[in-house]
mmCIF file of C-alpha atoms and ligand atoms in Angstrom:
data_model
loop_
_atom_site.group_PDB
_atom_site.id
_atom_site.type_symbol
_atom_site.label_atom_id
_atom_site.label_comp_id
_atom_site.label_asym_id
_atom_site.label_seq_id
_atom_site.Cartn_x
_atom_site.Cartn_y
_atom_site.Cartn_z
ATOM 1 C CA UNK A 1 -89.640 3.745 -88.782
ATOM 2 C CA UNK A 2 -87.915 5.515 -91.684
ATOM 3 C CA UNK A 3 -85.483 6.717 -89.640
ATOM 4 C CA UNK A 4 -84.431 3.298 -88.668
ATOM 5 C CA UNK A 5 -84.800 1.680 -91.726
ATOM 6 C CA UNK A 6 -82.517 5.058 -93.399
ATOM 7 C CA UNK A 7 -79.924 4.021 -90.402
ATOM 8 C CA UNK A 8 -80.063 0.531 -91.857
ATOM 9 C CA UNK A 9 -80.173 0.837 -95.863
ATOM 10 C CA UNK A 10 -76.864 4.049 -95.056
ATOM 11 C CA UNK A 11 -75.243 1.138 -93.067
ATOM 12 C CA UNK A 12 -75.458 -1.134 -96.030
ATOM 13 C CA UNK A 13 -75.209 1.885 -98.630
ATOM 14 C CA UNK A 14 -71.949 3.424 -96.973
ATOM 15 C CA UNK A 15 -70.246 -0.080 -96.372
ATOM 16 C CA UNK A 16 -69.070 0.972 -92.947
ATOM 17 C CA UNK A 17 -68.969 -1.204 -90.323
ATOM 18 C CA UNK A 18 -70.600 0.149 -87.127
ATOM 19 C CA UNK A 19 -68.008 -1.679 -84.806
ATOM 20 C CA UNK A 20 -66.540 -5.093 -83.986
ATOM 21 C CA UNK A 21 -70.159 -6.482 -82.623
ATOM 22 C CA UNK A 22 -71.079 -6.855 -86.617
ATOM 23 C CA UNK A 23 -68.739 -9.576 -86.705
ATOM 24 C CA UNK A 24 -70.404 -11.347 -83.472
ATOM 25 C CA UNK A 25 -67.609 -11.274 -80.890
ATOM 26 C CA UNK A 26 -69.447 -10.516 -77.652
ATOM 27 C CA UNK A 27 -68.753 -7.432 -75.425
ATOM 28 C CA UNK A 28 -66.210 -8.378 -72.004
ATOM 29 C CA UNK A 29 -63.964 -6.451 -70.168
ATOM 30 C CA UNK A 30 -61.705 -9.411 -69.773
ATOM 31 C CA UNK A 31 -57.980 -8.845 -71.723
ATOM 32 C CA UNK A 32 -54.870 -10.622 -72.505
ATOM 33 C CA UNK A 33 -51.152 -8.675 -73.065
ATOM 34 C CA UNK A 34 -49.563 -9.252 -76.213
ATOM 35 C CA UNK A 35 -45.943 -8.923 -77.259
ATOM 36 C CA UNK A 36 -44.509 -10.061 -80.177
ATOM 37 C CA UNK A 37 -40.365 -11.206 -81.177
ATOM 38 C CA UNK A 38 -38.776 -11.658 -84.373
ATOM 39 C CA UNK A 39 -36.965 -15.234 -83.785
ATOM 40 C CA UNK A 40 -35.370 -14.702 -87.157
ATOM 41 C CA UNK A 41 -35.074 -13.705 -90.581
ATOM 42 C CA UNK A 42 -35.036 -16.269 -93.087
ATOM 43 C CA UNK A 43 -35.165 -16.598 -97.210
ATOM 44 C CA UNK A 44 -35.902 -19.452 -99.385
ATOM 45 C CA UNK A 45 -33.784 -18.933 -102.457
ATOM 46 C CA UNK A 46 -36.298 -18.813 -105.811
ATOM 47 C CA UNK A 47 -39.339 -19.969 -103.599
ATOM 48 C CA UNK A 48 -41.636 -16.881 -103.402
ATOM 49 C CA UNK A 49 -43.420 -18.747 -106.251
ATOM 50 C CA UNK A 50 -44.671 -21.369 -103.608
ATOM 51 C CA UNK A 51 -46.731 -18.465 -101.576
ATOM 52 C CA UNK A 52 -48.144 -16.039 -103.950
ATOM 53 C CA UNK A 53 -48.386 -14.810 -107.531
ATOM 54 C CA UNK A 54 -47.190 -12.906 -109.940
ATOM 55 C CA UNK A 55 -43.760 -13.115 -109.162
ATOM 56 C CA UNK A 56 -42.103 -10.251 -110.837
ATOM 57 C CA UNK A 57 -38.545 -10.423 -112.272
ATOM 58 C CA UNK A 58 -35.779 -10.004 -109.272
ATOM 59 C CA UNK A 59 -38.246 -10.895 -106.685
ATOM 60 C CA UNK A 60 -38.060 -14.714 -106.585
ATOM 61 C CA UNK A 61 -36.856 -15.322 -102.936
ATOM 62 C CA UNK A 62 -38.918 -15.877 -100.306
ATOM 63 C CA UNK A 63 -37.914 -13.517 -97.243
ATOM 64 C CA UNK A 64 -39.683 -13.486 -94.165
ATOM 65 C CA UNK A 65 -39.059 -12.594 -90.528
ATOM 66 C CA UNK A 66 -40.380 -15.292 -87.897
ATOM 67 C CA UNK A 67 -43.032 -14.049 -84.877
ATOM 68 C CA UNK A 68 -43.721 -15.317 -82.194
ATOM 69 C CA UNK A 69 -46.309 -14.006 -79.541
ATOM 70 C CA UNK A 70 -46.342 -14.033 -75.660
ATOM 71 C CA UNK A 71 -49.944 -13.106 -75.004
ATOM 72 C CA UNK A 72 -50.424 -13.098 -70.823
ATOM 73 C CA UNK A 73 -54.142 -13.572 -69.570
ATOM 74 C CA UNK A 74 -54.673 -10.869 -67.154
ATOM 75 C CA UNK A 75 -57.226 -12.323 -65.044
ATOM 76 C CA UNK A 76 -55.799 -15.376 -63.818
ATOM 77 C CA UNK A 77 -51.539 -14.427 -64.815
ATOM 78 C CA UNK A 78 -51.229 -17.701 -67.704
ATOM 79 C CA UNK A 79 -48.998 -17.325 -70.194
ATOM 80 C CA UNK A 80 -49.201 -18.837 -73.442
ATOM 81 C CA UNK A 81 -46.935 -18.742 -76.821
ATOM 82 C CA UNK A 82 -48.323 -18.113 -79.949
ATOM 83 C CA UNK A 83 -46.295 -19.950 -82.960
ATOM 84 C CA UNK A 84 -42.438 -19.785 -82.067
ATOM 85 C CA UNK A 85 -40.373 -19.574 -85.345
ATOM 86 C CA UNK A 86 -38.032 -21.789 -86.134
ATOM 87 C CA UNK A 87 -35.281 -24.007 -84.141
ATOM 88 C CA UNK A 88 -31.789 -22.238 -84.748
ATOM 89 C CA UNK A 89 -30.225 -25.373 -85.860
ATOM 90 C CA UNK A 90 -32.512 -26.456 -88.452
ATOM 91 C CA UNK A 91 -30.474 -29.418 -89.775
ATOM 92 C CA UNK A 92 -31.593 -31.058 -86.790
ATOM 93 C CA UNK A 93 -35.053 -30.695 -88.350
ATOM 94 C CA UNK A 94 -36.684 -34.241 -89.546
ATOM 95 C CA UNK A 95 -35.025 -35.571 -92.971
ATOM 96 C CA UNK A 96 -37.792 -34.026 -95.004
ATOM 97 C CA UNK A 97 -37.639 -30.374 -93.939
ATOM 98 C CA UNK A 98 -33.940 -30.331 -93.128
ATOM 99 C CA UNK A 99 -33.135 -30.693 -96.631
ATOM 100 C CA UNK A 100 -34.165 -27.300 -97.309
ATOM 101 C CA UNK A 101 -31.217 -26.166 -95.142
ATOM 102 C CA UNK A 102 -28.541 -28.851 -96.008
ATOM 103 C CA UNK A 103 -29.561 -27.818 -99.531
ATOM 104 C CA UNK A 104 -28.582 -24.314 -98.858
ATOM 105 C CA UNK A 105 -32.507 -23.378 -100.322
ATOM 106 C CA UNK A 106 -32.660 -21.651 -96.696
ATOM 107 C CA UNK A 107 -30.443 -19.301 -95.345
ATOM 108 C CA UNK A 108 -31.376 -18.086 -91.741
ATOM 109 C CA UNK A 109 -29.929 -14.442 -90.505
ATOM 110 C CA UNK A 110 -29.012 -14.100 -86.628
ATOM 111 C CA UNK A 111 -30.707 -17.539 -85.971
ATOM 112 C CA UNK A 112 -31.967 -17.864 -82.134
ATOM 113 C CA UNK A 113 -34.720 -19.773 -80.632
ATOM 114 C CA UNK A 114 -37.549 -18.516 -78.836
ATOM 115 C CA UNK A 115 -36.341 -20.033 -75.876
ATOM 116 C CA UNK A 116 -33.338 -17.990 -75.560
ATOM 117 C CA UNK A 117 -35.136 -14.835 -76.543
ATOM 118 C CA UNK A 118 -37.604 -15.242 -73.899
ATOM 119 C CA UNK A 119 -34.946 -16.027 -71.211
ATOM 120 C CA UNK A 120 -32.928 -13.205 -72.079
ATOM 121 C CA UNK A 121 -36.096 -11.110 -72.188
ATOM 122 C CA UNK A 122 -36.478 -12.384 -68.324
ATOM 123 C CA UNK A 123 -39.534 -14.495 -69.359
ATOM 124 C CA UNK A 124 -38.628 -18.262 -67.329
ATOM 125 C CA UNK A 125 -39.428 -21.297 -69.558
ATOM 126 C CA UNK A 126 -41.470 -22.962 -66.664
ATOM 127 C CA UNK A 127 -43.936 -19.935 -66.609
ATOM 128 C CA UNK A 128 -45.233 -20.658 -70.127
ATOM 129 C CA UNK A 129 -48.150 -22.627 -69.239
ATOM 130 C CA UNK A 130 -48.485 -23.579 -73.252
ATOM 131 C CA UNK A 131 -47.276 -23.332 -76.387
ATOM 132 C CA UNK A 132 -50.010 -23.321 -79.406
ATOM 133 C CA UNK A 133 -48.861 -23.980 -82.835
ATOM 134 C CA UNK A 134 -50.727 -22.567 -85.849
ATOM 135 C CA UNK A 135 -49.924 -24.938 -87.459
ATOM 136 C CA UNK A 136 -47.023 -27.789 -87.397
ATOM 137 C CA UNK A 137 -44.673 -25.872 -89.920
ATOM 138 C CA UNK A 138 -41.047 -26.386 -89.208
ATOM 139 C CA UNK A 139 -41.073 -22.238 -89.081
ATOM 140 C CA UNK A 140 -44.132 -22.135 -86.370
ATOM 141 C CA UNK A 141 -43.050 -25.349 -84.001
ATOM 142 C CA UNK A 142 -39.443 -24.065 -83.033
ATOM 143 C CA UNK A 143 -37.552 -26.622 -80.977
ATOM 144 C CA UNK A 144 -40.408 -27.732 -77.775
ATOM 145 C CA UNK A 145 -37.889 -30.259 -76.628
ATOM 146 C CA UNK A 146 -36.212 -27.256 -75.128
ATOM 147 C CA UNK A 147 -39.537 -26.224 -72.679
ATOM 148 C CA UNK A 148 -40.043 -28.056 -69.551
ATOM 149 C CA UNK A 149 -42.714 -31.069 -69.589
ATOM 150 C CA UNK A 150 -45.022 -28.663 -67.942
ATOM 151 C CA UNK A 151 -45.258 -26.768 -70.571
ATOM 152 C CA UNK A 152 -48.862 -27.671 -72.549
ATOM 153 C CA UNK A 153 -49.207 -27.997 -76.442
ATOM 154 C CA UNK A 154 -51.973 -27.147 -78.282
ATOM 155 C CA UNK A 155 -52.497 -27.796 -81.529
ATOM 156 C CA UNK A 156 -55.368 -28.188 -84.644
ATOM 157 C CA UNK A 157 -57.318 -31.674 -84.713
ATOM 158 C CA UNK A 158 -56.405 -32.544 -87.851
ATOM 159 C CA UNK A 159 -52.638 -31.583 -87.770
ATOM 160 C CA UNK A 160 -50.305 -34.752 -88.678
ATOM 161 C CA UNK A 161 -48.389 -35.637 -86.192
ATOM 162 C CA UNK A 162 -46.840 -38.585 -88.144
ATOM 163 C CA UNK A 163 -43.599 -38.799 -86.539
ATOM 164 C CA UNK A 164 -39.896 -39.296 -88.439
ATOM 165 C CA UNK A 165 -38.418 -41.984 -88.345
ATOM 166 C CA UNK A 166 -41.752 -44.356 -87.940
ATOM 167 C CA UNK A 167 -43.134 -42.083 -91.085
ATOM 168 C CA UNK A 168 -39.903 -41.384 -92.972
ATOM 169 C CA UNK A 169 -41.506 -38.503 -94.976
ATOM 170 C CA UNK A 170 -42.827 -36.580 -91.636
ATOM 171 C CA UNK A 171 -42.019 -33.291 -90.994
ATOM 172 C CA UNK A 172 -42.204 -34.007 -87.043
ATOM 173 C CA UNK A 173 -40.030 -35.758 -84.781
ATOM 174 C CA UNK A 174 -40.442 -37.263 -81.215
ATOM 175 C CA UNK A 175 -39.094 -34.240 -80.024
ATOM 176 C CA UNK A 176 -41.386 -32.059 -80.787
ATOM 177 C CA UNK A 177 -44.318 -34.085 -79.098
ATOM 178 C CA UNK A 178 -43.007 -36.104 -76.476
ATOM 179 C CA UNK A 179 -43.062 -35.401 -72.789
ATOM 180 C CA UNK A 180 -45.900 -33.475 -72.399
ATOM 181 C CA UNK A 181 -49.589 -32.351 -72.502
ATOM 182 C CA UNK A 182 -50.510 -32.318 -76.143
ATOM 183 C CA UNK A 183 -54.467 -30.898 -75.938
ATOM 184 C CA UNK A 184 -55.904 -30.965 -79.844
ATOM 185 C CA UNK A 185 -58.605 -27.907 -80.506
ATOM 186 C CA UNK A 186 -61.754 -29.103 -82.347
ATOM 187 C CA UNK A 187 -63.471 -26.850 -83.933
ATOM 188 C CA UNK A 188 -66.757 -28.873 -84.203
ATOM 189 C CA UNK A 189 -67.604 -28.461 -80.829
ATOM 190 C CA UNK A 190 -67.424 -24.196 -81.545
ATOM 191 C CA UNK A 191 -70.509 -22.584 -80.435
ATOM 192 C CA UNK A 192 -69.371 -19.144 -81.607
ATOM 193 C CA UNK A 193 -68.633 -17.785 -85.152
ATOM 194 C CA UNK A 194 -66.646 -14.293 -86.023
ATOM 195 C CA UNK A 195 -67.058 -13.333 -89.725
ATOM 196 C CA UNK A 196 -68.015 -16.889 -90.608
ATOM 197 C CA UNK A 197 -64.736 -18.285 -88.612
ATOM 198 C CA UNK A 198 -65.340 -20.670 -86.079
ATOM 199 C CA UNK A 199 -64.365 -20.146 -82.700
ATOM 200 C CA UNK A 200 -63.452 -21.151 -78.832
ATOM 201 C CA UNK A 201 -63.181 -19.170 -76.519
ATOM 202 C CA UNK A 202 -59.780 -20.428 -74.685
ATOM 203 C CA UNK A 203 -60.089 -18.705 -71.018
ATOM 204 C CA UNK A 204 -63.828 -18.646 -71.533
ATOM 205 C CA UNK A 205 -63.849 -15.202 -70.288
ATOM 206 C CA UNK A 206 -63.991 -13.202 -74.087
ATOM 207 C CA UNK A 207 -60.425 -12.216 -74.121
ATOM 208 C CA UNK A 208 -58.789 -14.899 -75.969
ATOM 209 C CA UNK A 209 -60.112 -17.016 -78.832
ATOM 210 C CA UNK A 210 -58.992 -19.751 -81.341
ATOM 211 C CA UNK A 211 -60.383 -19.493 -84.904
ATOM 212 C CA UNK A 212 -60.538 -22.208 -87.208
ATOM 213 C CA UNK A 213 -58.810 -20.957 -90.694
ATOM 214 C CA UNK A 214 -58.053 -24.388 -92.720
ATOM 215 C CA UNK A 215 -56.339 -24.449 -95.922
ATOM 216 C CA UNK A 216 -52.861 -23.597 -95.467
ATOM 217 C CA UNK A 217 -51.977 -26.976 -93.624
ATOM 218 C CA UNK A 218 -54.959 -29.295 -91.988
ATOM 219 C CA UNK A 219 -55.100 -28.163 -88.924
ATOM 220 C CA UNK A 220 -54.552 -24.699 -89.605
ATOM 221 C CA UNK A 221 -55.962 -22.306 -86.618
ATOM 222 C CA UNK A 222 -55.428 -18.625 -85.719
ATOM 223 C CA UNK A 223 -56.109 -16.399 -82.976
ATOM 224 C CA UNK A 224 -58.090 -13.473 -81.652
ATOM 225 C CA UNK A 225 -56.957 -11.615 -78.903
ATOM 226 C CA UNK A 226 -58.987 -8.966 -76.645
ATOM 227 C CA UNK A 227 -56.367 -6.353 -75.734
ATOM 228 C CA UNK A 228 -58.636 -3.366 -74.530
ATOM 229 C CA UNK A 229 -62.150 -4.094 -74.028
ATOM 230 C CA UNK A 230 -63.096 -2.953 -77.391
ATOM 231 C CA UNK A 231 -60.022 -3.531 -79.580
ATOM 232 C CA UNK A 232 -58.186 -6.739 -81.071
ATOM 233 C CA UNK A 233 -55.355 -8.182 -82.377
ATOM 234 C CA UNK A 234 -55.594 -10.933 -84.591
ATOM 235 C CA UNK A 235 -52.939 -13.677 -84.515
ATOM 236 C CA UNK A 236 -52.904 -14.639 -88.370
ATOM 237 C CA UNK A 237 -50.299 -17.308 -88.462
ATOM 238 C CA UNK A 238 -49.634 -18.488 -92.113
ATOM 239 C CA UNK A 239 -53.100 -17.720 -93.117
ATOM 240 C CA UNK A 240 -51.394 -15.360 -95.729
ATOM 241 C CA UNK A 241 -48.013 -14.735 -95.721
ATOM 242 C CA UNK A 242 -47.867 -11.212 -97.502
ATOM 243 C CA UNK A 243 -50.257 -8.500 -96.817
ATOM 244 C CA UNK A 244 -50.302 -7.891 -100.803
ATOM 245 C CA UNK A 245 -52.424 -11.423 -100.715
ATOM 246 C CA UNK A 246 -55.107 -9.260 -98.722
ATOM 247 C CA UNK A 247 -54.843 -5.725 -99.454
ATOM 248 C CA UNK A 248 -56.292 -3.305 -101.099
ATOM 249 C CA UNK A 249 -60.069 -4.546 -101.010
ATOM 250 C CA UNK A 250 -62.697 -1.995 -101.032
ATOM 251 C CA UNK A 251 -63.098 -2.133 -97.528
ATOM 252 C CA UNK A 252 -59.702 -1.356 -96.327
ATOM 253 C CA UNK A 253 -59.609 1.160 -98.975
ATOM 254 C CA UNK A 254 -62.569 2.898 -97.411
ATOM 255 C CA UNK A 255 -61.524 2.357 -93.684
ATOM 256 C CA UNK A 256 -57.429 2.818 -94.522
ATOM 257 C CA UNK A 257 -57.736 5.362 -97.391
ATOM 258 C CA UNK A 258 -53.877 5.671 -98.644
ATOM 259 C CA UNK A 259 -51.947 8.562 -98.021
ATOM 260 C CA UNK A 260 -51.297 11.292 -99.996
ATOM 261 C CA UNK A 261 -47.636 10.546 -100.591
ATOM 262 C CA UNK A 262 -47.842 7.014 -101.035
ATOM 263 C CA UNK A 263 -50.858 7.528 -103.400
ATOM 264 C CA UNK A 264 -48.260 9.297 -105.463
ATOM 265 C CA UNK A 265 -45.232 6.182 -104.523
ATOM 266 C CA UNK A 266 -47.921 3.480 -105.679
ATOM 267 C CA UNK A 267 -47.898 4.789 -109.541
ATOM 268 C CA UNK A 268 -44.269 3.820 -110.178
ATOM 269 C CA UNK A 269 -43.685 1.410 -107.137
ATOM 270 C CA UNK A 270 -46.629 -0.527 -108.746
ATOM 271 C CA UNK A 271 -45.928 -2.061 -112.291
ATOM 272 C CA UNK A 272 -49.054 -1.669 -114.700
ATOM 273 C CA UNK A 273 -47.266 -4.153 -116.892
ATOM 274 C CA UNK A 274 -48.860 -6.832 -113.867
ATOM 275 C CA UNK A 275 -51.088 -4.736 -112.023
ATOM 276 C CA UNK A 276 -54.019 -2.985 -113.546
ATOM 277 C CA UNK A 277 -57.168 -0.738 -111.862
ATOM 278 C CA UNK A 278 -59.715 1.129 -113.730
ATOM 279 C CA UNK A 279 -58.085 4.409 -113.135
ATOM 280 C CA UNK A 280 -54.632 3.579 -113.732
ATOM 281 C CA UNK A 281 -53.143 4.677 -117.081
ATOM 282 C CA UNK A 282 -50.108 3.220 -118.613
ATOM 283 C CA UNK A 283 -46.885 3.392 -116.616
ATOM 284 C CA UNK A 284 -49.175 5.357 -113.692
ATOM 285 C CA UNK A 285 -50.802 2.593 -111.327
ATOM 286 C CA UNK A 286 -54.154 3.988 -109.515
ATOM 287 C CA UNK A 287 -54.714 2.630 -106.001
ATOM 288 C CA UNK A 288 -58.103 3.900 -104.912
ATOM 289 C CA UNK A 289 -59.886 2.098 -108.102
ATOM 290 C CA UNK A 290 -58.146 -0.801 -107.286
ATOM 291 C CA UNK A 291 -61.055 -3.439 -105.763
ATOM 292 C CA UNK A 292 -58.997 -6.522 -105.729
ATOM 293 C CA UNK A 293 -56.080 -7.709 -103.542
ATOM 294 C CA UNK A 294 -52.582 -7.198 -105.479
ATOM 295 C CA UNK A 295 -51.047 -10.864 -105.347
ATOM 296 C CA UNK A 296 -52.724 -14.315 -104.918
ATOM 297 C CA UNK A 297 -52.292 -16.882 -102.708
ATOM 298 C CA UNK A 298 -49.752 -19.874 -105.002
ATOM 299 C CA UNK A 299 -51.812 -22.639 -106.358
ATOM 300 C CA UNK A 300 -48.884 -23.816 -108.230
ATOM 301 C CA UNK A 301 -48.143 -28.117 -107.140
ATOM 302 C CA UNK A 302 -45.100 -26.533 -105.306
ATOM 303 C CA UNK A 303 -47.238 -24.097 -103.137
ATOM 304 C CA UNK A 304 -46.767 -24.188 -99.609
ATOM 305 C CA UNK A 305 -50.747 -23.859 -99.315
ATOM 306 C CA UNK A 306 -51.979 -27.579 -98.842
ATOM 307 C CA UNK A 307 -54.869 -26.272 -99.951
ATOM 308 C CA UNK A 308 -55.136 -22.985 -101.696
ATOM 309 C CA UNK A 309 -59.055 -23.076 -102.473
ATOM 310 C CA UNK A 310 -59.781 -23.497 -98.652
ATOM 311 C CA UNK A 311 -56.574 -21.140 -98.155
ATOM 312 C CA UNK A 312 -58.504 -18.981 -99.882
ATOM 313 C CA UNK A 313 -61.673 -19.217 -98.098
ATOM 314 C CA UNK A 314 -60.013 -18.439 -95.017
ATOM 315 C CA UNK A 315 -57.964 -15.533 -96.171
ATOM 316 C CA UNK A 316 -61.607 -13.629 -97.597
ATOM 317 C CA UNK A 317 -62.392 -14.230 -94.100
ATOM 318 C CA UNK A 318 -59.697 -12.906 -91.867
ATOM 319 C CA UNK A 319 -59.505 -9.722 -94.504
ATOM 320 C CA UNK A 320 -62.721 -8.567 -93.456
ATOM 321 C CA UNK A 321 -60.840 -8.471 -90.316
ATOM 322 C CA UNK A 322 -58.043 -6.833 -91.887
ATOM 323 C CA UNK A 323 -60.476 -4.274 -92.735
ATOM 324 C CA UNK A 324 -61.669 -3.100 -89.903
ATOM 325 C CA UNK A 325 -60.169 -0.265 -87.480
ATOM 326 C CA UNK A 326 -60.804 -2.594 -84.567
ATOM 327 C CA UNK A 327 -59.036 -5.151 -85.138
ATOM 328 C CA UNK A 328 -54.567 -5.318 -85.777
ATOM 329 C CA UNK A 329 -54.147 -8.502 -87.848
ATOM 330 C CA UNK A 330 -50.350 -9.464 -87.649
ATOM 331 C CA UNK A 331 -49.633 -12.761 -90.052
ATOM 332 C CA UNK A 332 -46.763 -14.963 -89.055
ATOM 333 C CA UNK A 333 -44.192 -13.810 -91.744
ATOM 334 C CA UNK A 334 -45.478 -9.268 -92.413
ATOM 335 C CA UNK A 335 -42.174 -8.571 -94.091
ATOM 336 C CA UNK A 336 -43.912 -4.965 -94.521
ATOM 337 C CA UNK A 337 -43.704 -4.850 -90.750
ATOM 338 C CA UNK A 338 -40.536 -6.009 -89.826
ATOM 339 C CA UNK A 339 -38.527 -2.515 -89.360
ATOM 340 C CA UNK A 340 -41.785 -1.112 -87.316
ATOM 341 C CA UNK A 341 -42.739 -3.499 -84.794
ATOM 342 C CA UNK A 342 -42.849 -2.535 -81.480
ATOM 343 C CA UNK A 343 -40.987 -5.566 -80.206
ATOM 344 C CA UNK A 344 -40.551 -7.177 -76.800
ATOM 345 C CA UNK A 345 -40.524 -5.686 -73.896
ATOM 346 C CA UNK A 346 -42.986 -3.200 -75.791
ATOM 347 C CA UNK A 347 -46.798 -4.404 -75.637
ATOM 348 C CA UNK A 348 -49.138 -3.847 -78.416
ATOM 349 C CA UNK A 349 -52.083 -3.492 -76.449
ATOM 350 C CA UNK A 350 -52.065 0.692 -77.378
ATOM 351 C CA UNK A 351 -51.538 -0.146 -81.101
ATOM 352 C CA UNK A 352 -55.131 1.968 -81.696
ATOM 353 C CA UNK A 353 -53.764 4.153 -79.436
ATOM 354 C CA UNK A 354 -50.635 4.467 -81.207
ATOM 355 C CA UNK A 355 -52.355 4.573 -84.790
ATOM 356 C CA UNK A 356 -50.386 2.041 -85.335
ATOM 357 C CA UNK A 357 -52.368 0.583 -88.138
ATOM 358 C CA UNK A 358 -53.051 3.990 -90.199
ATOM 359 C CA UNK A 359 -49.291 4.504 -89.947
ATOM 360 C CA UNK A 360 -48.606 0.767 -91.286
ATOM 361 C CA UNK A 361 -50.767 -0.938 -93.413
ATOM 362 C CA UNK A 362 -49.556 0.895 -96.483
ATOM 363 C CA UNK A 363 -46.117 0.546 -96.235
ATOM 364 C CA UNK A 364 -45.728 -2.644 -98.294
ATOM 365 C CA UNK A 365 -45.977 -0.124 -101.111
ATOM 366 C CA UNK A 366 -43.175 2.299 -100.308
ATOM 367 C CA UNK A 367 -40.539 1.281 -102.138
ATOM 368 C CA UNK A 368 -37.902 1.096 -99.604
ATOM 369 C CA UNK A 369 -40.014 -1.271 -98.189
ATOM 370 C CA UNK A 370 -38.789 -5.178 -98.648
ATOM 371 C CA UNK A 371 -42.536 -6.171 -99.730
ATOM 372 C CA UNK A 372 -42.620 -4.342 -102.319
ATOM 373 C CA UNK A 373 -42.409 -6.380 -104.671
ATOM 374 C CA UNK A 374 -44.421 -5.211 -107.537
ATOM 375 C CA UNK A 375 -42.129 -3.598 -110.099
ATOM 376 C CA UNK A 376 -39.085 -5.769 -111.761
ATOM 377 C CA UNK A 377 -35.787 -5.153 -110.374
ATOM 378 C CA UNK A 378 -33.776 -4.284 -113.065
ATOM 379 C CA UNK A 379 -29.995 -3.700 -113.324
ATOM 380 C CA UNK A 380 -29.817 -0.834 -110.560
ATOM 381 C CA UNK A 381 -25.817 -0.320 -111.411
ATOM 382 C CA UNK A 382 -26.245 -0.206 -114.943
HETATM 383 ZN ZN1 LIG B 401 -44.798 -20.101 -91.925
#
């Protein structure tokens, strides 16, 4: 009796999570293949105010690579897409989201579509069985006109899909609905719930699951995939788009204590004229006392976060995720990750085999690092 209840209270005490059952996904042996590509790079000149806070002087443009995931269901061969970037050609966008490119707001590097990068990859368009959209984002939907009509869509139940030119302010087009399947998920028929996100259980076998993470855009869903019996990656989407909106929490400090080296990077690369922790002295910022997440998700009337209270919500959610050793989360947009992906053909299945995570998740503080954004940039040539 003591013994268990000591088990119990040093659980609680120690703040350890036993394993990935705490958060209610049930046990199965049944996996799906992941493998992620970078469609594109892309900035939005002065816009990184629109995502997250504080925005520190020489760090107001919004730059962020594109993913898009192939995840393959082992057990019966289906393949599905994950989010796909965006179209290569976006001034064939509708009116309302094309102006950011006529505009010259958005610059795209090496633009491709998905389509070609699968194709090239030796992945055939026809053996995509569907396409799911976190959300309907002109950055997420690509161009589906160029997938044949067998091709499913699946998208959030509340997602607009006001069409341009019948709704002249819509940021979808025929295009990008017409022709085919379009199957909406709704999350009030879930029976299961993972860390207080809803979910469905897409193959109905445990190795692929939708999650219901609102706030960003109605509709809003992300995705947990099953790629070793007892390991995970979760598919994020836009439910943050820098990893500074959910790291450090104590948590991830205690499961992904920082490195030595970058313990020692974080006092300079990490202003203490923005960024403060108990421990930190003037001009010397202290990581490990640090118990809340460096920037905040934008709740400016520009932000790109429909709804950045229920953004919110969603993000304290998926962090716990982000916390755990079990589970990869990889948002949409990880500029922090964008040199060490292991892109297509490679498979992320062995990313805890790899260490992958332990070897990541702190790099958005190196300084070399293009999310690092938490010092000014000040006149380098001077
Ligand atoms: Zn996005």
């Amino acid at each position: 009796m003591h013994l268990i209840s000591g088990l119990f209270i040093s659980l609680l005490v120690g703040g350890t999570r036993a394993s990935w059952l705490d958060f209610g996904i049930p046990h199965s042996n049944a996996t799906v293949d992941v493998r992620v590509f970078n469609v594109g790079n892309a900035s939005l000149a002065k816009e990184a105010h629109t995502i997250y806070s504080p925005i520190l002087p020489g760090h107001e443009d919004a730059l962020f690579p594109m993913y898009s995931f192939l995840v393959e269901h082992n057990n019966s061969g289906k393949r599905l897409m994950f989010d796909l970037g965006m179209r290569k050609d976006p001034l064939n966008l509708a009116p309302s989201v094309a102006i950011f490119a006529s505009s010259g707001v958005l610059q795209l590097e090496e633009p491709k579509d998905i389509t070609e990068l699968l194709q090239g990859g030796g992945i055939s368009l026809s053996s995509i069985d569907a396409v799911i959209w976190s959300h309907a984002h002109f950055d997420h939907i690509g161009d589906m006109s160029k997938f044949p009509n067998t091709t499913e869509l699946i998208i959030g139940a509340e997602t607009d899909t006001a069409i341009y030119p019948n709704s002249p302010n819509a940021t979808l087009q025929a295009s990008d609905l017409a022709g085919r399947k379009v199957t909406k998920i709704d999350f009030s028929a879930a029976n299961l719930t993972f860390s207080d996100l809803k979910a469905i259980d897409y193959f109905g076998d445990g190795s692929f699951y939708l999650l219901n993470t609102p706030g960003h855009l109605p509709g809003h869903m992300t995705a947990l995939a099953r790629v070793t019996p007892t390991s995970f990656i979760a598919l994020g989407g836009d439910t943050f788009h820098h990893v500074g909106e959910a790291r450090p929490r104590p948590q991830f400090q205690q499961n992904f204590p920082c490195p030595a080296d970058l313990l020692e990077e974080a006092k300079t690369s990490i202003s203490t004229d923005y960024f403060w922790s108990p421990r930190s002295t003037e001009g010397a910022f202290d990581m490990p006392s640090r118990a809340q997440q460096l920037l905040a998700i934008s709740d400016l009337p520009d932000s790109f976060y429909a709804d950045p209270v229920t953004s919110q919500v969603s993000l304290e959610k998926l962090a716990t995720f982000d916390a755990d050793p079990d589970i990869l989360v990889l948002i949409a947009h990880d500029i922090s990750l964008r040199s060490s992906m292991p892109y297509y053909p490679a498979y992320l299945n062995d990313w805890k085999g790899n260490n992958f995570k332990e070897r990541t998740v702190w790099s958005f503080v190196e300084k070399t690092n293009p999310a690092s954004v938490f010092t000014p940039i000040t006149n380098r040539t001077g």
